Short mmCIF file of C-alpha atoms in Angstrom, two decimals:
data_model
loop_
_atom_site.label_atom_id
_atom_site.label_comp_id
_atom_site.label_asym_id
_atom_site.label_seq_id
_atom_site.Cartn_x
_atom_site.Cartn_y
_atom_site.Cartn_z
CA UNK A 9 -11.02 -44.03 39.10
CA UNK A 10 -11.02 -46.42 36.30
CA UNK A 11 -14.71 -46.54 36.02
CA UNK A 12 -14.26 -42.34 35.67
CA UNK A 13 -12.10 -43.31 32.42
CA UNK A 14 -14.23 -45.78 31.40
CA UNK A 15 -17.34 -43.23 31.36
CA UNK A 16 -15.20 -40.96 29.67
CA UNK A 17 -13.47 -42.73 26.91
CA UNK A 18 -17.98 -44.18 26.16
CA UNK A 19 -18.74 -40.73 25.44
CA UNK A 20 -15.74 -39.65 23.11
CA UNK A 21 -17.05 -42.82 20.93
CA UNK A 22 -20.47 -41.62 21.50
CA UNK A 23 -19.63 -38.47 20.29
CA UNK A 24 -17.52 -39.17 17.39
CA UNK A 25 -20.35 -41.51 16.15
CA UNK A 26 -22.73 -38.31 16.02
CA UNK A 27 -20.45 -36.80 13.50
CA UNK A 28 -21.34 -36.91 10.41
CA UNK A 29 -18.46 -38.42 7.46
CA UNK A 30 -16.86 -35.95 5.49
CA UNK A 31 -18.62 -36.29 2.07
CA UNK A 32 -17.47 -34.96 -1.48
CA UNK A 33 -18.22 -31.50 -2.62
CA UNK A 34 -21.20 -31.78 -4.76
CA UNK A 35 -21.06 -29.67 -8.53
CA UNK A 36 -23.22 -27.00 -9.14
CA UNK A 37 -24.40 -25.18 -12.49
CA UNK A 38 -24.37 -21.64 -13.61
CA UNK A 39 -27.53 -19.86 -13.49
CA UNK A 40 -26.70 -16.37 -14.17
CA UNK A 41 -23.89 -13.72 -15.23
CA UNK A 42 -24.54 -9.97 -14.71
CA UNK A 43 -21.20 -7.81 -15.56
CA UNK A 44 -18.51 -9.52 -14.04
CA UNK A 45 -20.71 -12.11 -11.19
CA UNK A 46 -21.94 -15.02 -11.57
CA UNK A 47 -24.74 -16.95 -9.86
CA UNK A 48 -24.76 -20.80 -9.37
CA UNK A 49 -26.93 -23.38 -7.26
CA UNK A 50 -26.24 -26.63 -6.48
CA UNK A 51 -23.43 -26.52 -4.38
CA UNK A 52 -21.39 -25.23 -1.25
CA UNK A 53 -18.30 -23.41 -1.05
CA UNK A 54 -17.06 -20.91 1.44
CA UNK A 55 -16.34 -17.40 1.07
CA UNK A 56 -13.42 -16.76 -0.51
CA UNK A 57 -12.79 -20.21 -1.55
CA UNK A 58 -12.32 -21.04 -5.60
CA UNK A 59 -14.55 -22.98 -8.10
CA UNK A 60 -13.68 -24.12 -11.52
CA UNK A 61 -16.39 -23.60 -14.06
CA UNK A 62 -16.60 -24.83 -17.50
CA UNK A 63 -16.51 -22.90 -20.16
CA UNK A 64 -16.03 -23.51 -24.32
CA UNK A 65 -12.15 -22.27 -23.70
CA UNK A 66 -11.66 -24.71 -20.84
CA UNK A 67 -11.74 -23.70 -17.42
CA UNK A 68 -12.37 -20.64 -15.48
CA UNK A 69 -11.34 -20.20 -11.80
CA UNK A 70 -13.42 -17.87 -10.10
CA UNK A 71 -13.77 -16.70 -6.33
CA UNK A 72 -17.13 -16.85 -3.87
CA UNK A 73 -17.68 -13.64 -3.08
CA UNK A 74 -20.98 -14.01 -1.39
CA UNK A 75 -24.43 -16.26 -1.40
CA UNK A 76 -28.11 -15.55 -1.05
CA UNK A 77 -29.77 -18.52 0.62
CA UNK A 78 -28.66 -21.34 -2.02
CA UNK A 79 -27.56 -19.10 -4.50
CA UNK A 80 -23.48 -18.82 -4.79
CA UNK A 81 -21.90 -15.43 -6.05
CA UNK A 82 -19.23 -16.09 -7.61
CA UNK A 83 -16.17 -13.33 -9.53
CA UNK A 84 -13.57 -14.92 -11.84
CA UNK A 85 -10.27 -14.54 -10.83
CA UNK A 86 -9.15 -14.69 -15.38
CA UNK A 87 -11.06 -13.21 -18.18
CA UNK A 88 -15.03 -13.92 -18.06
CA UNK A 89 -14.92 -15.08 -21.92
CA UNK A 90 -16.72 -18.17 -23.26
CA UNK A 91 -19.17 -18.91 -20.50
CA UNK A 92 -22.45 -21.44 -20.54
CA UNK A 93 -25.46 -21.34 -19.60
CA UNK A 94 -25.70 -24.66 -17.01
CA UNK A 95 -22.13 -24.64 -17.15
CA UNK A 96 -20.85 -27.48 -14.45
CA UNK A 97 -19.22 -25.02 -11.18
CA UNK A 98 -17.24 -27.25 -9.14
CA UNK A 99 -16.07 -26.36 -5.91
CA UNK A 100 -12.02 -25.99 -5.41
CA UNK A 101 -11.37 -25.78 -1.79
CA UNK A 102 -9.66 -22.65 -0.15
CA UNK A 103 -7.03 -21.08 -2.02
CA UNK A 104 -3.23 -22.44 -1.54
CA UNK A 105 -0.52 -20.71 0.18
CA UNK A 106 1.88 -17.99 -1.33
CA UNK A 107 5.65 -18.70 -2.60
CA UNK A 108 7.86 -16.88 -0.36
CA UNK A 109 11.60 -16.66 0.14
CA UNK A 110 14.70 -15.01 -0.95
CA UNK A 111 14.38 -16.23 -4.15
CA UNK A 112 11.31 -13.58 -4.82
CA UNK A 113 13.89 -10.65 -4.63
CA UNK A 114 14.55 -9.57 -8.10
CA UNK A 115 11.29 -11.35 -9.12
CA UNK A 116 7.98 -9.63 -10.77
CA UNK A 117 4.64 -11.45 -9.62
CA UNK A 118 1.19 -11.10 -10.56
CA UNK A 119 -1.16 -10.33 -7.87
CA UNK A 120 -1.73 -14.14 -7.26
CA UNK A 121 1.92 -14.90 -6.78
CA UNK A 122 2.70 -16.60 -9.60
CA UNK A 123 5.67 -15.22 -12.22
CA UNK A 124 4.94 -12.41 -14.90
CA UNK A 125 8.32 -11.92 -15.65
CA UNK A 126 9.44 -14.93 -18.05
CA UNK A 127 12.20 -15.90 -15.83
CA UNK A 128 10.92 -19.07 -15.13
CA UNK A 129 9.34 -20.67 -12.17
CA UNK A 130 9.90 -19.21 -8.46
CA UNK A 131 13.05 -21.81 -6.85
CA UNK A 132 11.53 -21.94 -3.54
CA UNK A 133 9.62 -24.55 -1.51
CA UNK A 134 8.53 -22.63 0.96
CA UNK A 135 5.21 -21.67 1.32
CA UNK A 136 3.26 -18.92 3.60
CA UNK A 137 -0.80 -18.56 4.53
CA UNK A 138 -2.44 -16.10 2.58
CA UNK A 139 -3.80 -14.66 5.36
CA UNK A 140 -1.59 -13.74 8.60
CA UNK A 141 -2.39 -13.69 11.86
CA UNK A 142 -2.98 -9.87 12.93
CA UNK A 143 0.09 -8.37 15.33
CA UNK A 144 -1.19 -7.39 19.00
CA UNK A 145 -1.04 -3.64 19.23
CA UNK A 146 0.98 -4.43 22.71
CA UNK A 147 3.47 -6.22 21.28
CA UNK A 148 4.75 -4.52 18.49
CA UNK A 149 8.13 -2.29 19.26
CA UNK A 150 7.78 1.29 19.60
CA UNK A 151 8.57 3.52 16.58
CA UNK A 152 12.37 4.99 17.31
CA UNK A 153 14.72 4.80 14.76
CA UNK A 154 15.03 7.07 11.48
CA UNK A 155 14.56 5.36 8.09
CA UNK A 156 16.80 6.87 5.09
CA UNK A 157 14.64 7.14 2.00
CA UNK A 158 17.44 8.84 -0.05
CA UNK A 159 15.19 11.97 -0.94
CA UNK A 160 16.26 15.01 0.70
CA UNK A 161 13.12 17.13 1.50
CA UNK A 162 11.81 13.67 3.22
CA UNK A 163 14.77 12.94 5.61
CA UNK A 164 15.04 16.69 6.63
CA UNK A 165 11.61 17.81 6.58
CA UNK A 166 9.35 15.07 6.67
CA UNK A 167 11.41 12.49 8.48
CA UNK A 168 10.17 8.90 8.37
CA UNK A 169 10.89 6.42 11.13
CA UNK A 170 11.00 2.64 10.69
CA UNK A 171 7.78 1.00 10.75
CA UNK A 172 5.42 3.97 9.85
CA UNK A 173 2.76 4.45 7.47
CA UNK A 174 3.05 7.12 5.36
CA UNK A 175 0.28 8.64 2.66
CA UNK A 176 1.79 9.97 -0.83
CA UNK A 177 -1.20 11.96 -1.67
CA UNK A 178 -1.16 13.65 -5.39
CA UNK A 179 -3.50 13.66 -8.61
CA UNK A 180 -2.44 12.12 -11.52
CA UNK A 181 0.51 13.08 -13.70
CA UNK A 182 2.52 14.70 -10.18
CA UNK A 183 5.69 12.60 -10.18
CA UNK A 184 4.36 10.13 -7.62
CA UNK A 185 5.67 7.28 -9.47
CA UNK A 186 9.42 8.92 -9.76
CA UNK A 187 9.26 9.80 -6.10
CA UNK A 188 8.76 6.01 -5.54
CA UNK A 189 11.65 5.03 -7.95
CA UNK A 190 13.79 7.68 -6.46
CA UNK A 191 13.14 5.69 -2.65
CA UNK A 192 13.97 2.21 -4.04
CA UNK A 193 17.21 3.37 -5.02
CA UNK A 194 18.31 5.93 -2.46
CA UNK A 195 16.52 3.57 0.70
CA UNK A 196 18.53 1.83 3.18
CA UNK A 197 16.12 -0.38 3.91
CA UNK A 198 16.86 -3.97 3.37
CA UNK A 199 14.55 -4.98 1.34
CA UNK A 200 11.59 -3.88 -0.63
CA UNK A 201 7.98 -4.56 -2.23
CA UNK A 202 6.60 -2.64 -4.67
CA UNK A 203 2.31 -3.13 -5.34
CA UNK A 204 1.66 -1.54 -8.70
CA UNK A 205 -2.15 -1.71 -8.57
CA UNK A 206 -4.75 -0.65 -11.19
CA UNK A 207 -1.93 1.25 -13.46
CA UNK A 208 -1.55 1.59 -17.00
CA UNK A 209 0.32 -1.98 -18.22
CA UNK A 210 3.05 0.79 -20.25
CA UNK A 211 3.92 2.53 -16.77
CA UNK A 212 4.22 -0.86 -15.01
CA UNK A 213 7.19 -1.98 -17.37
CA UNK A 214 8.26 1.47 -17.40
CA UNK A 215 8.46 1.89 -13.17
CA UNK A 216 10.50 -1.51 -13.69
CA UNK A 217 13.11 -0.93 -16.16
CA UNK A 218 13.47 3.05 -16.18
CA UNK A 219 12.35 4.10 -12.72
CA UNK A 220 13.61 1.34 -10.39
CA UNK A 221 16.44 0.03 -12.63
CA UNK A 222 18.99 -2.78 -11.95
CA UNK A 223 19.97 -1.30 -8.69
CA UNK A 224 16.79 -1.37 -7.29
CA UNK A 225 14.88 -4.08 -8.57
CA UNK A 226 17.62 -6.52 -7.01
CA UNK A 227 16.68 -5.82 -3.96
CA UNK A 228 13.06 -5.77 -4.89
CA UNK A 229 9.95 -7.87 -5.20
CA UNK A 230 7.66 -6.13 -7.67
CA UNK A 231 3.49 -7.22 -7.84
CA UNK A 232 1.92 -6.13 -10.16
CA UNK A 233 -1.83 -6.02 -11.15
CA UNK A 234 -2.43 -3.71 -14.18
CA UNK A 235 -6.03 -1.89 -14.71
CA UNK A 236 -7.11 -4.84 -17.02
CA UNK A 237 -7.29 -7.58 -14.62
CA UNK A 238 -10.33 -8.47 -12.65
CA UNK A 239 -11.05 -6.27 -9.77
CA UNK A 240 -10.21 -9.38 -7.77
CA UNK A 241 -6.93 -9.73 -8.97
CA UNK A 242 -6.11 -6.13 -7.90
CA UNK A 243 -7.03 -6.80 -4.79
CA UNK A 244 -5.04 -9.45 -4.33
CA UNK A 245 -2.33 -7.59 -5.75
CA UNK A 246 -2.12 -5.63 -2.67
CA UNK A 247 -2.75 -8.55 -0.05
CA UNK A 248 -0.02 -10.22 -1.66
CA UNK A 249 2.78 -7.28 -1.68
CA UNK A 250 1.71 -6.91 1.91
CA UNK A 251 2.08 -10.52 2.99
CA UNK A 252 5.29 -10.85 0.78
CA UNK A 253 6.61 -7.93 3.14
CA UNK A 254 4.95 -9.71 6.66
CA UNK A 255 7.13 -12.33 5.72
CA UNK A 256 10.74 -11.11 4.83
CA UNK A 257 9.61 -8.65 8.57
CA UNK A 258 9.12 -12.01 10.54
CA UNK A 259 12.42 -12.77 9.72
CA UNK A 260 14.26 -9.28 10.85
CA UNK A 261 14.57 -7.80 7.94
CA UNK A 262 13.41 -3.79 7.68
CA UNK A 263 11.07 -4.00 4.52
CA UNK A 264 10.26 -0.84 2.44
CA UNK A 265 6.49 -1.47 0.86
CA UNK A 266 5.45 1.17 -1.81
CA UNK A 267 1.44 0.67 -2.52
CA UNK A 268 0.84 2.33 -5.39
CA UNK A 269 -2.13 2.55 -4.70
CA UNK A 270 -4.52 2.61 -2.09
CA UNK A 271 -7.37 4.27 -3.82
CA UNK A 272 -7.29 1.56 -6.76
CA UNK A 273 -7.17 -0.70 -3.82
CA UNK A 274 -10.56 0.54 -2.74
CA UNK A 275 -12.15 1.04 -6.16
CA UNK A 276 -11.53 -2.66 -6.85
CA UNK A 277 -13.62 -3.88 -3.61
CA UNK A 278 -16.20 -1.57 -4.14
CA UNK A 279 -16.66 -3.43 -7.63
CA UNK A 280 -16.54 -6.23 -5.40
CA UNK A 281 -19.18 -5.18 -2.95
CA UNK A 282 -21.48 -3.37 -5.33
CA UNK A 283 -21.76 -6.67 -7.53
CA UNK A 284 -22.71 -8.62 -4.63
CA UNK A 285 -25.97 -5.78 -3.74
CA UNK A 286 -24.27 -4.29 -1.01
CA UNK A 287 -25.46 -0.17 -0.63
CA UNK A 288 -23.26 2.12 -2.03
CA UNK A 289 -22.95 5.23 0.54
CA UNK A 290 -20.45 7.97 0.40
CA UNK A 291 -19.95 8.69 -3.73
CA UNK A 292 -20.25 5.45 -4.43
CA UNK A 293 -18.10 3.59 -2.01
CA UNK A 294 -20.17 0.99 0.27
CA UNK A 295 -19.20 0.47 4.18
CA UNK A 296 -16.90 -2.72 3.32
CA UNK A 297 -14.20 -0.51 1.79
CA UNK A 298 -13.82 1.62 4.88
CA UNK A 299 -13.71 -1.76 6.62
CA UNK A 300 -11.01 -3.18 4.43
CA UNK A 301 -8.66 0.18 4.24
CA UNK A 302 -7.60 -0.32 8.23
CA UNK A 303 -6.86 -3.63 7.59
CA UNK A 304 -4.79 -3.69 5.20
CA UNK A 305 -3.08 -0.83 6.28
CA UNK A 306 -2.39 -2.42 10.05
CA UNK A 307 -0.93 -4.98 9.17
CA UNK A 308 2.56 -3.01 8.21
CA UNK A 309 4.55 -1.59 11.03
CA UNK A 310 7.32 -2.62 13.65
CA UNK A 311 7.28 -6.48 14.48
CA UNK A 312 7.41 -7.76 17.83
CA UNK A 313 11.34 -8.49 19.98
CA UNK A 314 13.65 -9.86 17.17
CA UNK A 315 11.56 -9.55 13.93
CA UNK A 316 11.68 -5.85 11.79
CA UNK A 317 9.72 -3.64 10.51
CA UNK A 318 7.63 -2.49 7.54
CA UNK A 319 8.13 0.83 6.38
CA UNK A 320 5.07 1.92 4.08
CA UNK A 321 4.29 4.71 1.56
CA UNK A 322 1.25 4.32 0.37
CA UNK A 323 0.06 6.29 -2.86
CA UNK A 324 -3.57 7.92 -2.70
CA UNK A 325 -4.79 9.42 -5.86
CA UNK A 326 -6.70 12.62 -4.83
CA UNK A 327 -9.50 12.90 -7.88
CA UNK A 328 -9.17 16.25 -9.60
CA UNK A 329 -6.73 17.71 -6.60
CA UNK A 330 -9.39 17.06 -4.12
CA UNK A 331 -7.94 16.42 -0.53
CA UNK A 332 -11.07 15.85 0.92
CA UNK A 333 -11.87 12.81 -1.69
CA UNK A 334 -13.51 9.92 0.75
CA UNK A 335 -10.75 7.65 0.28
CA UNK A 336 -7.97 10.57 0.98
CA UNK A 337 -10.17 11.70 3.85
CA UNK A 338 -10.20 7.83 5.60
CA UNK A 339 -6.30 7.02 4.75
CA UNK A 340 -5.41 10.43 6.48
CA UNK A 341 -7.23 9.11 9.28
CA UNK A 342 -5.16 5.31 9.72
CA UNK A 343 -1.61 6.60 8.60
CA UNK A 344 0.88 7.82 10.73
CA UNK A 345 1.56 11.00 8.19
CA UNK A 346 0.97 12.34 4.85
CA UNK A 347 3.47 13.78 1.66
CA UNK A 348 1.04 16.01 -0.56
CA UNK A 349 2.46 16.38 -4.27
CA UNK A 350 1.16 20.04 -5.54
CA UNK A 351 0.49 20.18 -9.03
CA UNK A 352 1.22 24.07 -8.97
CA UNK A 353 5.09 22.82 -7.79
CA UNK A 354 4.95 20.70 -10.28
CA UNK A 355 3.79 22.33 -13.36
CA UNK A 356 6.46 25.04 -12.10
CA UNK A 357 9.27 22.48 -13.10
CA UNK A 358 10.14 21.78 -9.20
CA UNK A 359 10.61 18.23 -8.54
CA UNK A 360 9.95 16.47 -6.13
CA UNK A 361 6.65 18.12 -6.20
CA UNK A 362 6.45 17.87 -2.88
CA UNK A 363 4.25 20.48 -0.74
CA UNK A 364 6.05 21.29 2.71
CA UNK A 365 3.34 23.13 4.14
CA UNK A 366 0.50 20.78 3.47
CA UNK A 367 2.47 17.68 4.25
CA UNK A 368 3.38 16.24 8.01
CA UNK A 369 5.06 12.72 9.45
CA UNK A 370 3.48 12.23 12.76
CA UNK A 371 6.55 10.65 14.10
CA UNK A 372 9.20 12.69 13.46
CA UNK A 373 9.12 14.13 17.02
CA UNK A 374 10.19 10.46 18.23
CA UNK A 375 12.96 9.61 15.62
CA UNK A 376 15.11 13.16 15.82
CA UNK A 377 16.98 15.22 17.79
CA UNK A 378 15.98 18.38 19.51
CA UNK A 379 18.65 19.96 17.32
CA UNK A 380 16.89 18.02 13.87
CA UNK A 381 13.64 19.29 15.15
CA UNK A 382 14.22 22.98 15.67
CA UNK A 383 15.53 23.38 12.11
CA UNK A 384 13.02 21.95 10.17
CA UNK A 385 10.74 24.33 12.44
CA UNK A 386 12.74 26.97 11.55
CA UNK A 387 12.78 26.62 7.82
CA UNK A 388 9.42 25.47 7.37
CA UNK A 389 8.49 28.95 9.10
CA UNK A 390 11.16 30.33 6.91
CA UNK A 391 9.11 29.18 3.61
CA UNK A 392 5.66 29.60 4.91
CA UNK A 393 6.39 33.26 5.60
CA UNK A 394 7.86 33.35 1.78
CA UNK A 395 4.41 31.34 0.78
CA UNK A 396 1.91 33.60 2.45
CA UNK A 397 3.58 36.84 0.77
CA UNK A 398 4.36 35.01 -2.13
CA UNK A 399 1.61 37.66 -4.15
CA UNK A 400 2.50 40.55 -3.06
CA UNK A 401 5.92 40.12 -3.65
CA UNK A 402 5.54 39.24 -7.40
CA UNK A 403 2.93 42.13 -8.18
CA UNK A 404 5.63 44.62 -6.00
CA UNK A 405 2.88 45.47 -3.90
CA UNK A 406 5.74 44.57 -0.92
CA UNK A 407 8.43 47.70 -0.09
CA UNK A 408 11.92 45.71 0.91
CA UNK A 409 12.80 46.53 4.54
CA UNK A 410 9.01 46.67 5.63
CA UNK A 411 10.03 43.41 7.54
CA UNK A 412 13.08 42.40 8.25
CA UNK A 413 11.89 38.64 8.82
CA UNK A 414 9.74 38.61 4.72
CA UNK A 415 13.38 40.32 3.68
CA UNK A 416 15.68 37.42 4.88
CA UNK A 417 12.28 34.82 3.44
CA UNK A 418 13.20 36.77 -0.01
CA UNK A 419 16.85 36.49 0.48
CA UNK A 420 17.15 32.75 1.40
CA UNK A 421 13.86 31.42 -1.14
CA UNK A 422 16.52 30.43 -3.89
CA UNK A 423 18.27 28.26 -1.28
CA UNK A 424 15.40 26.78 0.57
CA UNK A 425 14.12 25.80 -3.38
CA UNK A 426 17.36 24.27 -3.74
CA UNK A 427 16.92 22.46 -0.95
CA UNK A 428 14.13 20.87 -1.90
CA UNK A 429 14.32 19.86 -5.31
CA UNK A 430 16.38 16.36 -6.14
CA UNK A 431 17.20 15.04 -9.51
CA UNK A 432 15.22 11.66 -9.61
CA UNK A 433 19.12 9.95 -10.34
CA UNK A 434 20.53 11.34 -6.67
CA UNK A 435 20.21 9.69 -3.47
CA UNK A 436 21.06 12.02 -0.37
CA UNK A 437 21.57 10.45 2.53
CA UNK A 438 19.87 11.36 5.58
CA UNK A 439 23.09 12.62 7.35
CA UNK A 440 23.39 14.92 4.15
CA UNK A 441 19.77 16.02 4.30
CA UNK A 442 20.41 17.29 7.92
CA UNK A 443 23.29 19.12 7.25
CA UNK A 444 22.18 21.41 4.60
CA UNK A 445 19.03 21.80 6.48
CA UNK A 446 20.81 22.73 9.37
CA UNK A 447 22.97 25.23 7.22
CA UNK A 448 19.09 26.75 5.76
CA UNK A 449 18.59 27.08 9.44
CA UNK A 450 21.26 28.72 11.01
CA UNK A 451 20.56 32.02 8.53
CA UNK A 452 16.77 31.89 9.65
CA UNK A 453 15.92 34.87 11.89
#
């Protein structure tokens, strides 16, 4: 037995003897820049790790974001300003963990983390991986409780349950951003994260101080990655809001995370991927970003037995009203529902613009009563009859008493409008929502 142990412990030593000492990261030098990526040779990094590079304003940190047999790509992280030719890249090592804790709430971050609000530094020690572990699908808790988003026409008619992924699919200039404002305030979620990716710098401190307000941003942890900053910072952006809500769900808490949104989400990595040579293929967009959207997207939902759940709306900019966009076309595809914004609704003055007919949550079945669900059926019937005779009516072409069912669609339009429109400073609760939808319904013939 001992000579066993003996044998045994001679080949550990052997083996640690054929492994090689850890040596220093050599420094490379900059070859190339072409747009926004840089080539360098010389030395090794890993994808996704940082280098420093030198540069006549000091130095820039940039990520790896690919090689080519001994040639590094590289994508800086700041503004590409001041660069060298043989400029000194030095490798950085991966890239450290993320400031979390309670302290974030109330707190605006940039997409790496880090403080863009002037309130000083972040008072927390703690610190999470970038990256999280992805959730067995067996594990997580079923989807059975309603959430309360405070808007009416969602709690009645589109009814959200906690830990679903919803789409908020509209063009530009819809009221997407108020309908987000209006669900930080009215939500009774415990806390939330709001990604403000790729948007104007104006509507960022806007959505902050106007839209969200007091009430909501203390509650709140905003991220925020305007359309100026590197492609990779916007993608970060939305890794971080999403982490920053895997982490307050680990502890029990039922997060709210507003993505606003996915398509700049996607735009950003295919800046990514097409500076690296990889093919663009459906207008534009290369495979990796219809690798990237499910992943991201997965990683919200219910926890497993004693952590919450992450609630997500996810905006999805459809490009000149086009529902079948690619991007709109692969979120509908991953998310558990979508909210269409019509621009017709909204260009009418009705707010939120929000298109019953063209708009679904695929879980409402499993959060609501029987009683919940045979109203909204009702009243969605109710305004799709209204909808589809919507012309004739106006022109006259319709006789009143043709059909009784189009007559009581006439009578009970003003109602069903009122319904569904919300001043952006209300918050109706969903108890509210289902009693004056259940009021709508009970006149429905």
């Amino acid at each position: 037995m001992a000579t066993r142990e003996h044998q045994l412990l001679n080949k550990i030593k052997t083996f640690g003897q054929k492994v090689p000492p850890l040596r220093p990261v050599a420094s490379g030098q900059l070859v190339r820049v072409v747009g926004l990526t840089l080539e360098a040779t010389g030395c090794r990094a890993p994808v996704g790790s940082l280098c420093s590079i030198e540069t006549v304003a000091g130095e820039l940190v940039a990520e790896v974001i690919g090689f080519d047999d001994k040639l590094l790509y590289l994508m800086p992280v700041e503004e590409l300003r001041g660069v060298l030719p043989g400029a000194r890249v030095q490798p950085l090592g991966e890239q450290s963990g993320l400031n979390v804790g309670l302290s974030l709430l109330g707190r605006v971050l940039d997409g790496g983390g880090e403080p863009l609000d002037g309130l000083g530094p972040l008072n927390t020690d703690q610190k999470a991986s970038r990256h999280a572990p992805s959730i067995n699908p067996l594990s997580r808790r079923a989807i059975s409780e309603p959430l309360d988003v405070g808007v009416r026409a969602i709690n009645a008619m589109l009814t959200v349950g906690k830990g679903q992924r919803m789409g908020l699919f509209a063009g530009s200039g819809v009221g997407k951003s108020v309908l987000l404002g209006m669900m930080t305030r009215g939500t009774t979620a415990d806390i939330i994260v709001v990604g403000l990716v790729g948007e104007r710098g104006r509507e960022v401190k806007e959505f902050i101080e106007e839209i969200l307000g007091e009430q909501g941003r203390a509650r709140s942890v905003v991220v925020a990655a305007p359309a100026d900053t590197s492609p990779l910072m916007r993608l970060r952006a939305c890794e971080t809001s999403t982490r920053i809500a895997e982490y307050f769900r680990d502890l029990g808490y039922n997060v709210l995370l507003l993505m606003d949104s996915l398509t700049r989400y996607a735009q950003a990595q295919r800046e990514v991927a097409l500076a690296v040579g990889e093919p663009p293929a459906t207008k534009g967009y290369p495979p990796s970003v219809f690798a990237k959207l499910p992943r991201l997207v997965e990683r919200a939902g219910n926890g497993g037995p004693g952590q919450g759940s992450i609630t997500a709306f996810y905006t999805v900019l459809t490009e000149g009203d086009d529902q079948q966009d690619p991007i709109a076309d692969a979120s509908r595809a991953i998310l558990d529902g979508h909210v269409v914004l019509s621009r017709q609704l909204a260009d009418s003055g009705h707010y939120p613009a929000i298109d019953i007919e063209a708009s679904i949550s695929r879980v409402a079945p499993m959060v609501i009563t029987d009683e919940h669900l045979d109203s909204m059926r009702k009243v969605k019937q109710m305004y799709s009859l209204y909808q589809q005779n919507k012309d004739l009516i106006s022109i006259g072409a319709y006789s009143q008493g043709s059909d009784p069912r189009i007559d009581n669609a006439i009578r009970l339009q003003p109602a069903m409008n009122a319904f569904l429109q919300q001043s952006f400073k209300d918050a109706i609760s969903f108890d509210d929502s289902h009693l004056m939808m259940s009021q709508i319904a009970g006149q429905c013939q």
